Amino acid sequence: MALFNIFRRSLFLKVFTLSSIISIALIYFLGSNLFVRISNGIIDEKISASLSEAESAIQYADYRFIIANLNPSTDMGALVEEVVRSTNLSAKDSGREIAFINSNGKEIRNIPPITTSNFLQPESIPSTFRAQVQNKPELQWTRTQLRYVSGEILNGMVIGQKITIPRIGKYEMYVLFGFDGQQRTIDLIGRSMWGTGFLLIALIMITASVILRQVIKPVKQAAEVAEQLTSGDLLQRMEVKGQDEVARLGTAFNEMADTLERQIRRLENLSRVQQRFVSDVSHELRTPLTTIRMAADVIHASRENFDPVISRSSELLLA
């Protein structure tokens, strides 16, 4: 309650709090929008690059299968394994993962129905996305989570397309990319923006505090001088510096105080003259009245010697 009373009576706290809230809201709104735009831009750039890389990888794998088919002695199973193992870096290390899945879910010529790189779990590829790849001939992609046997989970994307392996059958080839590197960049940008935002808010608050003190100081001084004038100290005046609006306010206030002082002095003089006039009139009236009173006392003392009418009049005169 005491804090509320202080806040209610302080113009500085009101303006400072309001300006701080508005500044924080604006910085948060602008910073959030900028962060979202930067984050989306980084992810979109990664998606675009990944689509191009995946398309090239799938086309290259298809080309290798076609060339290998020219040699009847080529072990297609070993070639599939070679294509899968061709990625040396995992998705976490800014690399990619590759998966081959038999469309019929069968093992053919010692080729497992599902072959993945770097112990990637097949659950990383959503079943709904697999159905989409099986039903459409063009390249497909979606956001997903890369799950590993070790339990590690990465946010990323999967790109897939149907591919035919000669002498083996129809497979689905998937290329998966993790967003771990991009996420680290986004986190770094986020931390930097938070730090910059806090620093900017602190600078705005300090600047607002200095400016408000310069602006409110004359107003506070005017209030104090007005209170002193009200208490009867008519010699108090505001300190005037410069020629700006605040200085003009101080000059006008001092001129008003001078005018008020002159009027009060004038009224005080008029009051003293009035008191003196009343005193003089009272004195002038008191002297003849005293004489009349004495005469009335004498007449009243001798009323028995007068006519009854005069005697009654003397009694009424002293009543």
Coordinates of C-alpha atoms in Angstrom, one line a residue:
M1 CA 0.0 0.0 0.0
A2 CA 2.8 2.4 0.9
L3 CA 4.6 1.6 -2.4
F4 CA 1.3 2.3 -4.3
N5 CA 1.0 5.6 -2.6
I6 CA 4.6 6.5 -3.5
F7 CA 3.9 5.5 -7.1
R8 CA 0.7 7.5 -7.2
R9 CA 2.4 10.6 -5.9
S10 CA 5.5 10.4 -8.1
L11 CA 5.2 11.7 -11.7
F12 CA 8.8 10.4 -12.3
L13 CA 7.8 6.8 -11.4
K14 CA 4.6 7.0 -13.5
V15 CA 6.3 8.2 -16.7
F16 CA 9.4 6.0 -16.1
T17 CA 7.3 2.9 -15.6
L18 CA 5.1 3.6 -18.6
S19 CA 8.1 4.3 -20.9
S20 CA 9.9 1.2 -19.7
I21 CA 6.9 -1.0 -20.3
I22 CA 6.4 0.4 -23.8
S23 CA 10.1 0.0 -24.6
I24 CA 10.2 -3.6 -23.3
A25 CA 7.0 -4.5 -25.3
L26 CA 8.4 -3.0 -28.5
I27 CA 11.8 -4.6 -28.2
Y28 CA 10.3 -7.9 -27.4
F29 CA 7.8 -7.7 -30.3
L30 CA 10.5 -6.5 -32.8
G31 CA 13.1 -8.9 -31.5
S32 CA 10.7 -11.9 -31.6
N33 CA 9.7 -11.1 -35.2
L34 CA 13.3 -10.6 -36.3
F35 CA 14.3 -13.9 -34.5
V36 CA 11.5 -15.8 -36.2
R37 CA 12.4 -14.4 -39.6
I38 CA 16.1 -15.3 -39.1
S39 CA 15.3 -18.8 -37.8
N40 CA 12.9 -19.5 -40.7
G41 CA 15.5 -18.1 -43.2
I42 CA 18.2 -20.4 -41.8
I43 CA 15.9 -23.5 -41.9
D44 CA 14.5 -22.6 -45.3
E45 CA 18.1 -22.3 -46.7
K46 CA 19.0 -25.7 -45.2
I47 CA 15.8 -27.2 -46.7
S48 CA 16.6 -25.8 -50.1
A49 CA 20.2 -27.0 -50.0
S50 CA 19.1 -30.4 -48.7
L51 CA 16.6 -30.9 -51.5
S52 CA 19.2 -30.2 -54.1
E53 CA 21.7 -32.5 -52.4
A54 CA 19.1 -35.3 -51.9
E55 CA 18.0 -35.1 -55.5
S56 CA 21.6 -35.4 -56.7
A57 CA 22.2 -38.3 -54.3
I58 CA 19.1 -40.2 -55.5
Q59 CA 20.0 -39.6 -59.1
Y60 CA 23.6 -40.7 -58.5
A61 CA 22.4 -43.9 -56.8
D62 CA 20.0 -44.7 -59.6
Y63 CA 22.8 -44.1 -62.1
R64 CA 25.1 -46.5 -60.2
F65 CA 22.4 -49.2 -60.2
I66 CA 21.9 -48.8 -63.9
I67 CA 25.6 -49.0 -64.7
A68 CA 26.0 -52.0 -62.3
N69 CA 23.2 -53.8 -64.1
L70 CA 25.4 -53.9 -67.2
N71 CA 27.6 -56.4 -65.4
P72 CA 25.6 -59.5 -64.5
S73 CA 28.1 -60.5 -61.9
T74 CA 27.6 -57.3 -59.8
D75 CA 26.4 -57.9 -56.3
M76 CA 23.5 -55.5 -56.0
G77 CA 23.2 -56.2 -52.3
A78 CA 26.8 -55.1 -51.7
L79 CA 26.2 -52.1 -53.9
V80 CA 23.1 -51.1 -51.8
E81 CA 25.3 -51.4 -48.7
E82 CA 28.0 -49.3 -50.4
V83 CA 25.5 -46.5 -51.2
V84 CA 24.1 -46.5 -47.7
R85 CA 27.6 -46.4 -46.2
S86 CA 28.8 -43.7 -48.5
T87 CA 27.9 -41.1 -46.0
N88 CA 30.8 -40.8 -43.6
L89 CA 29.3 -38.0 -41.5
S90 CA 26.1 -38.5 -39.4
A91 CA 23.3 -35.9 -39.6
K92 CA 24.5 -34.5 -36.3
D93 CA 27.9 -33.6 -37.9
S94 CA 26.2 -31.7 -40.7
G95 CA 26.1 -34.8 -42.8
R96 CA 23.2 -36.9 -44.0
E97 CA 21.7 -40.3 -43.4
I98 CA 20.5 -42.7 -46.1
A99 CA 17.9 -45.4 -45.9
F100 CA 16.7 -48.0 -48.4
I101 CA 13.3 -49.6 -47.7
N102 CA 11.8 -52.4 -49.8
S103 CA 8.3 -51.3 -50.9
N104 CA 7.0 -54.8 -50.2
G105 CA 8.8 -55.2 -46.9
K106 CA 10.6 -58.4 -48.1
E107 CA 14.2 -59.5 -48.0
I108 CA 15.5 -60.1 -51.5
R109 CA 18.9 -61.7 -52.3
N110 CA 20.3 -61.1 -48.8
I111 CA 19.3 -57.4 -49.0
P112 CA 17.4 -56.5 -45.8
P113 CA 14.0 -54.9 -46.2
I114 CA 15.3 -51.9 -44.4
T115 CA 18.9 -50.6 -44.6
T116 CA 20.0 -47.4 -42.8
S117 CA 23.2 -45.6 -42.1
N118 CA 24.8 -44.9 -38.7
F119 CA 22.3 -46.9 -36.8
L120 CA 19.4 -44.8 -37.8
Q121 CA 16.0 -46.2 -36.6
P122 CA 13.4 -46.8 -39.3
E123 CA 10.9 -44.9 -37.1
S124 CA 12.6 -41.7 -38.3
I125 CA 10.6 -42.0 -41.5
P126 CA 6.8 -41.5 -40.8
S127 CA 4.5 -44.1 -42.3
T128 CA 2.3 -41.4 -43.7
F129 CA 5.3 -40.0 -45.6
R130 CA 6.2 -43.5 -46.9
A131 CA 2.7 -43.8 -48.3
Q132 CA 3.1 -40.4 -50.0
V133 CA 6.4 -41.5 -51.6
Q134 CA 4.9 -44.8 -52.8
N135 CA 2.0 -43.0 -54.4
K136 CA 3.8 -40.2 -56.1
P137 CA 6.7 -40.5 -58.6
E138 CA 8.3 -37.1 -57.9
L139 CA 10.6 -36.2 -55.0
Q140 CA 8.8 -35.8 -51.6
W141 CA 9.9 -34.3 -48.4
T142 CA 8.7 -33.5 -44.9
R143 CA 9.9 -32.4 -41.4
T144 CA 10.7 -35.3 -39.0
Q145 CA 12.8 -36.3 -36.1
L146 CA 15.9 -38.4 -36.6
R147 CA 16.0 -41.2 -34.0
Y148 CA 19.1 -43.3 -33.4
V149 CA 19.6 -46.7 -31.7
S150 CA 21.6 -44.8 -29.0
G151 CA 18.4 -42.9 -28.1
E152 CA 19.6 -39.6 -29.6
I153 CA 16.9 -37.5 -31.3
L154 CA 17.5 -34.7 -33.8
N155 CA 15.1 -32.4 -35.5
G156 CA 15.5 -32.6 -39.3
M157 CA 13.9 -33.5 -42.5
V158 CA 13.5 -36.6 -44.7
I159 CA 13.5 -36.6 -48.5
G160 CA 12.4 -39.6 -50.5
Q161 CA 11.6 -41.0 -53.9
K162 CA 10.8 -44.4 -55.4
I163 CA 13.8 -46.1 -57.1
T164 CA 14.1 -49.4 -59.0
I165 CA 17.1 -51.6 -58.4
P166 CA 17.7 -53.8 -61.4
R167 CA 17.2 -57.6 -60.7
I168 CA 16.0 -56.7 -57.2
G169 CA 12.8 -54.7 -57.5
K170 CA 11.2 -51.5 -56.2
Y171 CA 12.7 -49.7 -53.3
E172 CA 12.2 -46.4 -51.6
M173 CA 15.4 -44.3 -51.1
Y174 CA 15.4 -41.7 -48.3
V175 CA 17.9 -39.1 -47.5
L176 CA 17.6 -37.5 -44.1
F177 CA 19.3 -34.3 -42.9
G178 CA 19.5 -33.0 -39.3
F179 CA 19.1 -29.4 -38.3
D180 CA 21.5 -29.7 -35.4
G181 CA 24.0 -27.3 -36.9
Q182 CA 21.3 -24.8 -37.8
Q183 CA 19.8 -25.1 -34.4
R184 CA 23.1 -24.3 -32.7
T185 CA 23.3 -21.2 -35.0
I186 CA 19.7 -20.2 -34.1
D187 CA 20.4 -20.7 -30.4
L188 CA 23.5 -18.6 -30.6
I189 CA 21.6 -15.9 -32.4
G190 CA 18.8 -16.1 -29.9
R191 CA 21.2 -15.7 -26.9
S192 CA 22.9 -12.8 -28.7
M193 CA 19.5 -11.1 -29.3
W194 CA 18.4 -11.7 -25.7
G195 CA 21.7 -10.1 -24.4
T196 CA 21.4 -7.2 -26.9
G197 CA 17.7 -6.8 -25.9
F198 CA 18.6 -6.6 -22.2
L199 CA 21.4 -4.2 -22.8
L200 CA 19.2 -2.0 -25.0
I201 CA 16.5 -2.0 -22.4
A202 CA 19.0 -1.0 -19.7
L203 CA 20.3 1.8 -21.9
I204 CA 16.8 3.0 -22.7
M205 CA 15.9 3.0 -18.9
I206 CA 19.1 4.9 -18.0
T207 CA 18.5 7.5 -20.8
A208 CA 14.8 7.8 -19.9
S209 CA 15.8 8.3 -16.2
V210 CA 18.3 11.1 -17.0
I211 CA 15.9 12.9 -19.4
L212 CA 12.9 12.6 -17.0
R213 CA 14.9 14.0 -14.1
Q214 CA 15.9 17.0 -16.2
V215 CA 12.3 17.6 -17.3
I216 CA 10.6 16.8 -14.0
K217 CA 13.1 18.7 -11.8
P218 CA 11.6 22.1 -12.6
V219 CA 8.1 20.8 -12.1
K220 CA 9.1 19.4 -8.7
Q221 CA 10.8 22.6 -7.8
A222 CA 7.7 24.6 -8.8
A223 CA 5.5 22.4 -6.6
E224 CA 7.9 22.9 -3.6
V225 CA 8.0 26.7 -4.2
A226 CA 4.2 26.8 -4.5
E227 CA 3.9 24.9 -1.2
Q228 CA 6.2 27.4 0.5
L229 CA 4.3 30.3 -0.9
T230 CA 1.1 28.7 0.4
S231 CA 2.7 28.4 3.9
G232 CA 3.4 32.2 3.8
D233 CA 7.0 32.4 2.6
L234 CA 6.5 34.9 -0.2
L235 CA 10.2 35.3 -0.9
Q236 CA 10.7 31.9 -2.5
R237 CA 11.3 31.8 -6.2
M238 CA 12.2 29.2 -8.9
E239 CA 15.7 28.9 -10.2
V240 CA 15.7 29.8 -13.9
K241 CA 18.4 28.5 -16.3
G242 CA 18.5 28.9 -20.1
Q243 CA 15.8 30.1 -22.4
D244 CA 13.9 27.0 -23.3
E245 CA 10.3 26.1 -22.4
V246 CA 11.2 25.0 -18.9
A247 CA 13.0 28.3 -18.3
R248 CA 10.0 30.2 -19.6
L249 CA 7.8 28.2 -17.2
G250 CA 10.1 29.2 -14.3
T251 CA 10.1 32.9 -15.4
A252 CA 6.3 32.9 -15.7
F253 CA 5.9 31.2 -12.3
N254 CA 8.3 33.8 -10.6
E255 CA 6.3 36.7 -12.2
M256 CA 3.1 35.2 -10.9
A257 CA 4.7 34.9 -7.5
D258 CA 5.8 38.5 -7.6
T259 CA 2.3 39.6 -8.6
L260 CA 0.8 37.5 -5.8
E261 CA 3.3 39.0 -3.3
R262 CA 2.4 42.5 -4.3
Q263 CA -1.3 41.8 -4.0
I264 CA -0.9 40.2 -0.6
R265 CA 1.3 43.2 0.6
R266 CA -1.3 45.6 -0.7
L267 CA -4.1 43.7 1.1
E268 CA -2.0 43.6 4.3
N269 CA -1.5 47.4 4.1
L270 CA -5.2 47.9 3.4
S271 CA -6.1 45.7 6.4
R272 CA -3.8 47.8 8.6
V273 CA -5.4 51.1 7.3
Q274 CA -8.8 49.6 8.0
Q275 CA -7.9 48.6 11.5
R276 CA -6.5 52.0 12.2
F277 CA -9.6 53.6 10.8
V278 CA -11.8 51.5 13.0
S279 CA -9.7 52.2 16.0
D280 CA -9.8 56.0 15.4
V281 CA -13.6 55.9 14.8
S282 CA -14.1 53.9 17.9
H283 CA -12.0 56.3 19.9
E284 CA -13.9 59.3 18.5
L285 CA -17.2 57.7 19.3
R286 CA -16.2 56.5 22.7
T287 CA -15.4 60.1 24.0
P288 CA -18.9 61.7 23.6
L289 CA -20.6 58.5 24.6
T290 CA -18.7 58.6 27.9
T291 CA -19.9 62.2 28.5
I292 CA -23.5 61.3 27.7
R293 CA -23.2 58.3 30.0
M294 CA -22.0 60.5 32.9
A295 CA -24.8 63.0 32.2
A296 CA -27.4 60.2 32.2
D297 CA -26.0 58.9 35.5
V298 CA -26.5 62.4 37.1
I299 CA -30.0 62.7 35.7
H300 CA -30.9 59.2 36.9
A301 CA -29.6 60.0 40.4
S302 CA -31.8 63.1 40.6
R303 CA -34.9 61.5 38.9
E304 CA -37.0 61.9 42.1
N305 CA -36.9 65.6 41.7
F306 CA -38.1 65.6 38.1
D307 CA -41.5 65.2 36.5
P308 CA -42.6 61.5 36.3
V309 CA -42.2 61.5 32.5
I310 CA -38.7 62.8 32.7
S311 CA -37.9 60.4 35.6
R312 CA -39.1 57.5 33.5
S313 CA -37.0 58.7 30.5
S314 CA -33.9 58.7 32.7
E315 CA -34.5 55.1 33.7
L316 CA -35.0 54.1 30.1
L317 CA -31.7 55.9 29.1
L318 CA -29.7 53.7 31.5
A319 CA -31.6 50.5 30.8

